[in-house]
Coordinates of C-alpha atoms in Angstrom, one line a residue:
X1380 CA -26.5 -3.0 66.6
X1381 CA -25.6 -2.7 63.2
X1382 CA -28.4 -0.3 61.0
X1383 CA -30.8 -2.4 58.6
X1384 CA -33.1 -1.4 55.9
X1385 CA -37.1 -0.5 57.1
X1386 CA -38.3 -2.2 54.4
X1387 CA -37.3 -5.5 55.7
X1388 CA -39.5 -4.8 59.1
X1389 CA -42.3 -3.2 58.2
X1390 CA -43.7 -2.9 61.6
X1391 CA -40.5 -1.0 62.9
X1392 CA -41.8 1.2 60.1
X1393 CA -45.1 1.9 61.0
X1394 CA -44.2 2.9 64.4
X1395 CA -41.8 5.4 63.2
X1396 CA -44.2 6.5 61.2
X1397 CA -47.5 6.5 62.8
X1398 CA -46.0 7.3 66.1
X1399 CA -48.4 4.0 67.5
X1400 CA -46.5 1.8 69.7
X1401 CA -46.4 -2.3 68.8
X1402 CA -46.5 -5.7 70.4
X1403 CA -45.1 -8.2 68.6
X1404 CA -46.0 -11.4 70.4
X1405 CA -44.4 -14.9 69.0
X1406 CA -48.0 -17.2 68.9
X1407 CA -49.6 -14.0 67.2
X1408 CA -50.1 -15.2 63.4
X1409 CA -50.5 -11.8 62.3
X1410 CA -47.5 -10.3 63.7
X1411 CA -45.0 -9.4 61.3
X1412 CA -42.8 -12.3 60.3
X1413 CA -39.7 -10.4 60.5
X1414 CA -40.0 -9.4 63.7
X1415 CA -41.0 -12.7 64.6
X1416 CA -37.8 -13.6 63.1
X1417 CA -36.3 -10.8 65.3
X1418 CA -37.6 -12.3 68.4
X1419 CA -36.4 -15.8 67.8
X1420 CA -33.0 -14.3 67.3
X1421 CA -32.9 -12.7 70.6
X1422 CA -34.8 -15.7 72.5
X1423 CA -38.0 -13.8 73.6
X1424 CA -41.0 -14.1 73.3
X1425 CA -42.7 -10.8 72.9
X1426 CA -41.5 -7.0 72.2
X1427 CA -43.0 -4.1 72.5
X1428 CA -41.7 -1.2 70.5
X1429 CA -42.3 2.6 71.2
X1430 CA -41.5 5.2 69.0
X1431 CA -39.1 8.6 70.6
X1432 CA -41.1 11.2 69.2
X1433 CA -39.8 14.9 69.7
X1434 CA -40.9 17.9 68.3
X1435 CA -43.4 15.6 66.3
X1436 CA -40.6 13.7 64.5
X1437 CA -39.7 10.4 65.3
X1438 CA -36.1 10.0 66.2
X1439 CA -35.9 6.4 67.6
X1440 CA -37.2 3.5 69.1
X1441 CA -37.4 2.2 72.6
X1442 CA -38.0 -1.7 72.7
X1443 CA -38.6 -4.2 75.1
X1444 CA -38.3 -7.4 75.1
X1445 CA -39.2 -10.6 77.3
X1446 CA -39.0 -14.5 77.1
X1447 CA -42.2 -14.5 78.6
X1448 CA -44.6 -14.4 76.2
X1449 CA -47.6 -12.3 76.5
X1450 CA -45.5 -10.3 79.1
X1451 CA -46.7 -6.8 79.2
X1452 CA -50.1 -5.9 80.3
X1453 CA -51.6 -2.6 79.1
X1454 CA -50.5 -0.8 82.2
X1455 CA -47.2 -1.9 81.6
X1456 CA -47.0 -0.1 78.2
X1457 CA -48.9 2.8 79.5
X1458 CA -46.0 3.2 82.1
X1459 CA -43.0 3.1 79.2
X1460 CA -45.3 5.3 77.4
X1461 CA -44.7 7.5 79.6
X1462 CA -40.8 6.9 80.3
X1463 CA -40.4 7.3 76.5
X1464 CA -42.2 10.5 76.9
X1465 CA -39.9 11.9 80.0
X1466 CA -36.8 10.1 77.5
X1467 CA -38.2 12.4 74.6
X1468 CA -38.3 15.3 76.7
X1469 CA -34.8 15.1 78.2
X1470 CA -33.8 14.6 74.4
X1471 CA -35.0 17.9 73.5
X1472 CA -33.9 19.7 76.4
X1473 CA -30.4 18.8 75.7
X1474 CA -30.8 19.6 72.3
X1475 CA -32.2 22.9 73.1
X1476 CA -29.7 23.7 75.8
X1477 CA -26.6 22.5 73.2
X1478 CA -28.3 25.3 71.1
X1479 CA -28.0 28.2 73.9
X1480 CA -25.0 27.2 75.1
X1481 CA -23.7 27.3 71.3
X1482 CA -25.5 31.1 70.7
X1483 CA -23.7 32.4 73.5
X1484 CA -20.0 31.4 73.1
X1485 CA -20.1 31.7 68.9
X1486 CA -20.9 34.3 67.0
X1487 CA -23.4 33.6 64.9
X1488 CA -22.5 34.9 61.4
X1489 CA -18.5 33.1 61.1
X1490 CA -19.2 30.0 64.4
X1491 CA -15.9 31.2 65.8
X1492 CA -15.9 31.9 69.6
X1493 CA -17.1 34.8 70.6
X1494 CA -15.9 37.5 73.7
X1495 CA -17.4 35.2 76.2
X1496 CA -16.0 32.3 74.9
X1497 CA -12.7 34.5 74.8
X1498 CA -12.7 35.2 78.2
X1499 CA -13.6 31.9 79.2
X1500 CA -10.7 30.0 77.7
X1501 CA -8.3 32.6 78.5
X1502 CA -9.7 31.9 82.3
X1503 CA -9.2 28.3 81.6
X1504 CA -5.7 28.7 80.5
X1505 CA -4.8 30.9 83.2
X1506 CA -6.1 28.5 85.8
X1507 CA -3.9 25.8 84.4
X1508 CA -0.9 27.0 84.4
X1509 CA -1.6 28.4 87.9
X1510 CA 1.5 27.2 90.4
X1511 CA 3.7 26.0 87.1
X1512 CA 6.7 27.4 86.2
X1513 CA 7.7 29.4 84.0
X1514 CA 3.7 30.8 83.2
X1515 CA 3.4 31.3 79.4
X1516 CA 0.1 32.2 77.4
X1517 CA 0.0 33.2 74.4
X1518 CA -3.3 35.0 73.1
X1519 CA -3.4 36.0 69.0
X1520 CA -5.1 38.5 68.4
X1521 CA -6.1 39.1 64.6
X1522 CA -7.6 42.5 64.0
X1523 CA -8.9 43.2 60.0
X1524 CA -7.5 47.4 59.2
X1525 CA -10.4 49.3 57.8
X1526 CA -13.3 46.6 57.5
X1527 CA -15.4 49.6 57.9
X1528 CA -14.4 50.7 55.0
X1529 CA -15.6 47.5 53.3
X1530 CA -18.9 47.4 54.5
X1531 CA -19.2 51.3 53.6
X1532 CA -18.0 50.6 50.0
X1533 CA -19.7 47.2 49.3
X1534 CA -22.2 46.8 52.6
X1535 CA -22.8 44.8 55.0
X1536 CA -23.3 41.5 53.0
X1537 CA -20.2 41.4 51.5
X1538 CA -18.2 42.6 54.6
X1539 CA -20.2 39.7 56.6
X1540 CA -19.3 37.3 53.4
X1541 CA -15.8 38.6 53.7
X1542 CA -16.1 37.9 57.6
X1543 CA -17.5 34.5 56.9
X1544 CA -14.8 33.5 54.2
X1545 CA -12.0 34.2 56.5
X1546 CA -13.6 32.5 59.5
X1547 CA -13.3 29.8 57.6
X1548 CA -9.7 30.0 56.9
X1549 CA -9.1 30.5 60.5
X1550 CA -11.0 26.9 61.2
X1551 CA -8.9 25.5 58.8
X1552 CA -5.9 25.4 60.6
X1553 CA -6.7 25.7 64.2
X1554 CA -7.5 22.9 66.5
X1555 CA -11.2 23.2 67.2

């Protein structure tokens, strides 16, 4: 669906913000008119919006709908409640493991791939071309003469900013 202001559904809002779920029901005069408006569009008759909520930051919405009206009981929200929880959770754990898996294949100061990511491409390259002919790989190897020397003359922040600066010129013209 394409994105739309907050402002316009001020009960899409609130749950983002208060981190309360919402019924919106169709005969409810106090319901908010846009989502009423909402619900029309899609046919129903009531929603029921949860709010994602990981790490104590809202990060989406999970909403059902029905063209029943009235449709879901309290146990019925108590049971997405808790789906939405297990949804957040799984969220986060991908997150988190997208985080460990990047701090151990880059190195942390420059982002480039480290010796473990090394090896693990050059594995990956060797298992490719396994049983082709001819078998060509290529490995470039760029080694920086008497960096030591840098970081003994102007330390270790300028030889990591010097690191840093040419990690970046590396990124610019290699595939990532």
């Amino acid at each position: 669906e394409p994105s739309y202001a907050l402002d316009a559904y001020p009960a899409t809002r609130n749950v983002l913000i208060s981190h309360q779920s919402c019924i919106v029901d169709l005969d409810d005069p106090d319901a908010d008119p846009a989502e009423v408006d909402y619900l029309r569009e899609l046919g129903h008759s009531t929603l029921v919006m949860l709010p994602l909520v990981v790490r104590g930051e809202s990060i989406g919405i999970v909403e059902l709908s029905s063209a029943r009206p009235r449709a879901f009981s309290e146990r019925d929200v108590e049971l997405v409640k808790m789906l939405v929880r297990e949804a957040a959770t799984t969220f986060d754990n991908a997150r988190l493991y997208d985080e460990l898996r990047q701090l151990a294949y880059r190195d942390p100061l420059t982002g480039l791939a480290n010796r473990s990511q090394l090896q693990d491409r050059v594995d990956h390259a060797l298992e490719r071309i396994r049983g082709r002919s001819p078998k060509h790989v290529a490995v470039l190897f760029i080694d920086l003469d008497h960096f030591k020397h840098l970081n003994d003359r102007f330390g270790h922040a300028k030889g990591d900013r010097a690191l840093q600066v040419m990690a970046e010129r590396i990124r610019t013209i290699i595939r990532p």
